[in-house]
C-alpha positions as MATLAB code, in Angstrom:
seq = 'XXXXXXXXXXXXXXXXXXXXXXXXXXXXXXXXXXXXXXXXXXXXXXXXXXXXXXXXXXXXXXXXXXXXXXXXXXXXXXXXXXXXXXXXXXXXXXXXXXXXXXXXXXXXXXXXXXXXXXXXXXXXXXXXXXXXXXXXXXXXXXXXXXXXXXXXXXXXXXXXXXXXXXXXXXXXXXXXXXXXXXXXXXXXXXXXXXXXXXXXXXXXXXXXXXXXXXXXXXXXXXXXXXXXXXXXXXXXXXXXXXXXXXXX';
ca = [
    -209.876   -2.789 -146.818;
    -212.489   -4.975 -144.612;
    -212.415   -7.880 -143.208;
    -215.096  -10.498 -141.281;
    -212.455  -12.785 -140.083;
    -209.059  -12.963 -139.249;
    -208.219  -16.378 -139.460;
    -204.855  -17.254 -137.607;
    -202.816  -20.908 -138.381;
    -199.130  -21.170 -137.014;
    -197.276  -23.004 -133.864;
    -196.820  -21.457 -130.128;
    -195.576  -18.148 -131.519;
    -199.599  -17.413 -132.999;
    -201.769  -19.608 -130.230;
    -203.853  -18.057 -127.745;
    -203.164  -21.398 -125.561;
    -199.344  -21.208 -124.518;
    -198.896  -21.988 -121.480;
    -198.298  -18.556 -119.384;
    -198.181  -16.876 -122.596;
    -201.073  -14.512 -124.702;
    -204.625  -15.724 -123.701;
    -207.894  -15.066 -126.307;
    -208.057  -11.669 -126.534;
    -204.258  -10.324 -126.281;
    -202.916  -12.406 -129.273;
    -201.575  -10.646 -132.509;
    -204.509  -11.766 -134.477;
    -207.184  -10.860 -132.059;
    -205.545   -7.492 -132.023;
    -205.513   -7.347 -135.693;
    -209.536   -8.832 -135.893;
    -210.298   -5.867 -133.506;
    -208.851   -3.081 -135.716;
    -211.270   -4.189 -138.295;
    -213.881   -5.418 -136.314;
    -213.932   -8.808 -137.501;
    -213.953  -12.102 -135.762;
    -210.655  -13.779 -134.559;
    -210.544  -17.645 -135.806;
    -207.007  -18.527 -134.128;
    -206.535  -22.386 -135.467;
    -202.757  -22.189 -134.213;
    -201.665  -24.842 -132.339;
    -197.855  -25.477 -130.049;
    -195.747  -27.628 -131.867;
    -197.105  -27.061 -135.528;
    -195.206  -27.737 -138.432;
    -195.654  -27.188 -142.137;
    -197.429  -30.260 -142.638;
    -200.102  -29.852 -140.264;
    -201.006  -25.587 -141.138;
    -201.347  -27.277 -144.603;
    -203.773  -29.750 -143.614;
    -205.555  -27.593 -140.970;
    -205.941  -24.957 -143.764;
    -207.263  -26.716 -146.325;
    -209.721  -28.407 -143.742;
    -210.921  -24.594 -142.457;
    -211.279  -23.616 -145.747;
    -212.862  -27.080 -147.586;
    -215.636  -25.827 -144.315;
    -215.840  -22.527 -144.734;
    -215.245  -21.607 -148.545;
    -217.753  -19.016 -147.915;
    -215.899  -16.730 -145.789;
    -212.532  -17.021 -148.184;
    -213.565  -13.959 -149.583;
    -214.242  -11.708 -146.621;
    -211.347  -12.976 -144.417;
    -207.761  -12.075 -143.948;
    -205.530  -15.251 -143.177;
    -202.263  -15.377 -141.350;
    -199.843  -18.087 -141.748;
    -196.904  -18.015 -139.080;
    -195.087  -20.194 -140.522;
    -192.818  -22.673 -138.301;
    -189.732  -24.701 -139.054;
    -189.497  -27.228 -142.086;
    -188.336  -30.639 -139.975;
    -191.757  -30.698 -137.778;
    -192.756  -33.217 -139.180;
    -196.667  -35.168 -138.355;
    -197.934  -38.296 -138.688;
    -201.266  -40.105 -138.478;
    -201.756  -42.546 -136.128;
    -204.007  -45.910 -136.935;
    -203.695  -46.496 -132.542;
    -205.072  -42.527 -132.097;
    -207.025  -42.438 -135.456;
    -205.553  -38.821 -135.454;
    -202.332  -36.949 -136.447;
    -199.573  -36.498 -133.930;
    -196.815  -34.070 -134.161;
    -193.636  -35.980 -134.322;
    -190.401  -33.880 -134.771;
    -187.037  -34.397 -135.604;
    -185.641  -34.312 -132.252;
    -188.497  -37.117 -131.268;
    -187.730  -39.327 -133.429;
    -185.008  -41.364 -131.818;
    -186.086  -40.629 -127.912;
    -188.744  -42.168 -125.681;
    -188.627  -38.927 -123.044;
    -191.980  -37.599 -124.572;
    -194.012  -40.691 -124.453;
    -195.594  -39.694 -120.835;
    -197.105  -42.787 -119.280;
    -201.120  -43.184 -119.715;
    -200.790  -40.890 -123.220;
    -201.958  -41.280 -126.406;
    -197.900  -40.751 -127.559;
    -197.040  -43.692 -124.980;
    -199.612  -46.215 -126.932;
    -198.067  -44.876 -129.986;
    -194.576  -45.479 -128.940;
    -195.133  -48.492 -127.336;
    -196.695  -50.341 -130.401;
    -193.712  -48.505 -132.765;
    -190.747  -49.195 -130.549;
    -187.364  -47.033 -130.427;
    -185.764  -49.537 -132.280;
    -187.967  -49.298 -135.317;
    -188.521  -45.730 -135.141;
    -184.907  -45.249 -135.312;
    -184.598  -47.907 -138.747;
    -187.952  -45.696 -140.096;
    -185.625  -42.158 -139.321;
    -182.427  -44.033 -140.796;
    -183.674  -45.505 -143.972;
    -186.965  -42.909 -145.272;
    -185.857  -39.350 -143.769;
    -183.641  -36.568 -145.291;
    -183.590  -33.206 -144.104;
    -182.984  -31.718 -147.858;
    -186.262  -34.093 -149.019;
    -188.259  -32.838 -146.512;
    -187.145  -29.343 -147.297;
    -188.369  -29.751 -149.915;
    -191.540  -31.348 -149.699;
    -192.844  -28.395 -147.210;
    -191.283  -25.817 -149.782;
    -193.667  -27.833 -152.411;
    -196.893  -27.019 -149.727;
    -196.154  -23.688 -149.051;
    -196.038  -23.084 -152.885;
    -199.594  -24.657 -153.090;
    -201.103  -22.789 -149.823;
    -199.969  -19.463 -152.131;
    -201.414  -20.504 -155.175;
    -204.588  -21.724 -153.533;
    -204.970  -18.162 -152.060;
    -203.603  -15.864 -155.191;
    -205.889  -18.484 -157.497;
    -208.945  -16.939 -154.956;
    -208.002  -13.691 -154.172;
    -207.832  -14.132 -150.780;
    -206.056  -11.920 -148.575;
    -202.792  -13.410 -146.858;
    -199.917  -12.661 -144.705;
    -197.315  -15.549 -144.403;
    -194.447  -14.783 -141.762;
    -191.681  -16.601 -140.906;
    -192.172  -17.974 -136.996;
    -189.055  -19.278 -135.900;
    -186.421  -18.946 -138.525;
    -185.918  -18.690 -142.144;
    -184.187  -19.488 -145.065;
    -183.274  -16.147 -145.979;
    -182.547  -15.213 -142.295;
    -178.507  -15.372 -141.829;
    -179.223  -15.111 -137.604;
    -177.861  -18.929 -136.416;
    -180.025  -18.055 -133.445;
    -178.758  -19.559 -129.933;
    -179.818  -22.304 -127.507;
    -182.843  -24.380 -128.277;
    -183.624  -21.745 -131.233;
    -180.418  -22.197 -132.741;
    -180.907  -23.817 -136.276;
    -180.706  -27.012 -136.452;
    -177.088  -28.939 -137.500;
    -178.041  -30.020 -140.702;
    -179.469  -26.653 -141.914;
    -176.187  -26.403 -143.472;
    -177.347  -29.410 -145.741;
    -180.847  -27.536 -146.225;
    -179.000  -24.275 -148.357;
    -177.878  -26.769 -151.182;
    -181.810  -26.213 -151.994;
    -181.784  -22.583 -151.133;
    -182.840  -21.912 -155.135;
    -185.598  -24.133 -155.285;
    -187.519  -22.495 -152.738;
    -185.884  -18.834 -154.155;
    -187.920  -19.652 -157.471;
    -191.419  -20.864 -155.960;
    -191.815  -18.953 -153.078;
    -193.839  -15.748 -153.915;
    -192.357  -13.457 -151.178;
    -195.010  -10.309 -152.265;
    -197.375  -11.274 -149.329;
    -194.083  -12.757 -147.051;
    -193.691  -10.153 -144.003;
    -190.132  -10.204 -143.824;
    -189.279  -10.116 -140.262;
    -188.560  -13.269 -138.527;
    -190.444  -13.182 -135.490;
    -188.156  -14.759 -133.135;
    -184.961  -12.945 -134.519;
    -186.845  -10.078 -133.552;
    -187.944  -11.385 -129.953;
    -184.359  -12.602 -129.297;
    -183.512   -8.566 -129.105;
    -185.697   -7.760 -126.166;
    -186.392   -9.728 -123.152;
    -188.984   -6.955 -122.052;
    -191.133   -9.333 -125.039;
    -190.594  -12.652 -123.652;
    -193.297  -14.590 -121.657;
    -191.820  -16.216 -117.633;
    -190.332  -13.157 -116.592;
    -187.629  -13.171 -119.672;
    -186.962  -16.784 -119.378;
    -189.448  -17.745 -122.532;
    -188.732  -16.500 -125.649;
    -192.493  -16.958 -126.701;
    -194.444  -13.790 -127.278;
    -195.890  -12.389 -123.862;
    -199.302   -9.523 -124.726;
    -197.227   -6.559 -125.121;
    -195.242   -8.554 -128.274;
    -198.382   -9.666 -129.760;
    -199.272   -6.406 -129.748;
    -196.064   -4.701 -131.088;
    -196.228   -7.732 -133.623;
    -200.197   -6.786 -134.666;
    -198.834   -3.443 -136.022;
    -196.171   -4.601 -137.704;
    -198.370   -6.565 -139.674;
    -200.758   -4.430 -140.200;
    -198.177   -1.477 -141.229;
    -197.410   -4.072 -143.599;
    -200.640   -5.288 -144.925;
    -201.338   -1.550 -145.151;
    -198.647   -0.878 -147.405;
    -199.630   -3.230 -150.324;
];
């Protein structure tokens, strides 16, 4: 097994740009690209959602179809509700989550989020969240992508890892604090079977990563204060994977 790249797409758990956290070099997939001397292509970004490691995938690979078949990608997947949205003001996507939605506290004066917010005002944003979002939709909507991000890579033989980031479906840890699951997940398991029946779990590493960070503080980035991945996880992380990849 060889690789040329490893090519890395997730949220703050996979990024080599967290504040205080792993740097270029010291993340899990730069770990992982220098066991098999490939390049590290780490596309992660804080805040991701399902939507936008869709998009950003398909744009990597719609680039770079020639390196498909010599790279290894790694999908950290985060949590379902992150939702994005594309901006006519920015003439770019934003990352817009569920707990944004009805709060002006991120809209930082001078921003691109503040222009955003001031021409859709709380009011309105709070009528869009009302009348055109449901947690179990949108459940399954990102259930419906990651089915086609593992059909586009079985179809082309393309060597995968997904992982579950933050916390899964088939993860019965509630979590605690702000990585406790949300309070509609309970809504969310009425559609446990439809993502049971897509979701090819053969390539699924099934640790969650956080579930597993939440155990030792000695991983956490701040001095134990941050339960983002600090070097020494990303590198107890990078051979779990690999144990894993080596095993199929």
């Amino acid at each position: 097994m060889n690789f040329k790249y490893v090519v890395v797409f997730g949220c703050s758990y996979s990024t080599d740009k967290y504040p205080k956290g792993a740097i270029k070099g010291e993340t899990y997939g730069d770990i992982i690209a220098k066991h098999f001397g490939a390049e590290c292509i780490n596309l992660a970004q804080s805040g991701t959602g399902i939507q936008s490691l869709h998009r950003k995938f398909f744009e990597w690979s719609s680039e770079n179809k020639h390196k498909l078949k010599d790279s290894l990608i790694i999908l950290g997947v985060p949590p379902f509700e992150r939702l994005e949205m594309w901006s006519n003001i920015s003439k770019n996507y934003f990352k817009m989550g569920h707990h944004k939605w009805n709060t002006d506290e991120y809209a930082s004066p001078k921003t691109i989020i503040d222009r955003i917010f001031t021409a859709w005002p709380l009011k309105e944003r709070k009528n869009y969240f009302k009348n055109f979002y449901d947690s179990n939709q949108i459940f399954i909507q990102t259930t419906n992508l990651l089915v086609g991000l593992q059909s586009f890579l079985n179809l082309n033989k393309v060597n995968h890892i997904f992982f579950d980031s933050i916390w899964s479906i088939h993860d019965n840890d509630e979590g605690s604090g702000s990585y406790k699951k949300p309070s509609y997940w309970s809504d969310v398991k009425f559609n446990k079977q439809h993502y049971k029946d897509l979701i090819s779990k053969d390539n699924w590493y099934p640790l969650v990563m956080q579930t597993w960070l939440s155990k030792d503080k000695t991983l956490w980035i701040g001095n134990g204060n941050d339960q983002h991945p600090n070097p020494k996880a990303h590198k107890l992380w990078a051979n779990k994977l690999l144990t894993f990849l080596e095993s199929k």
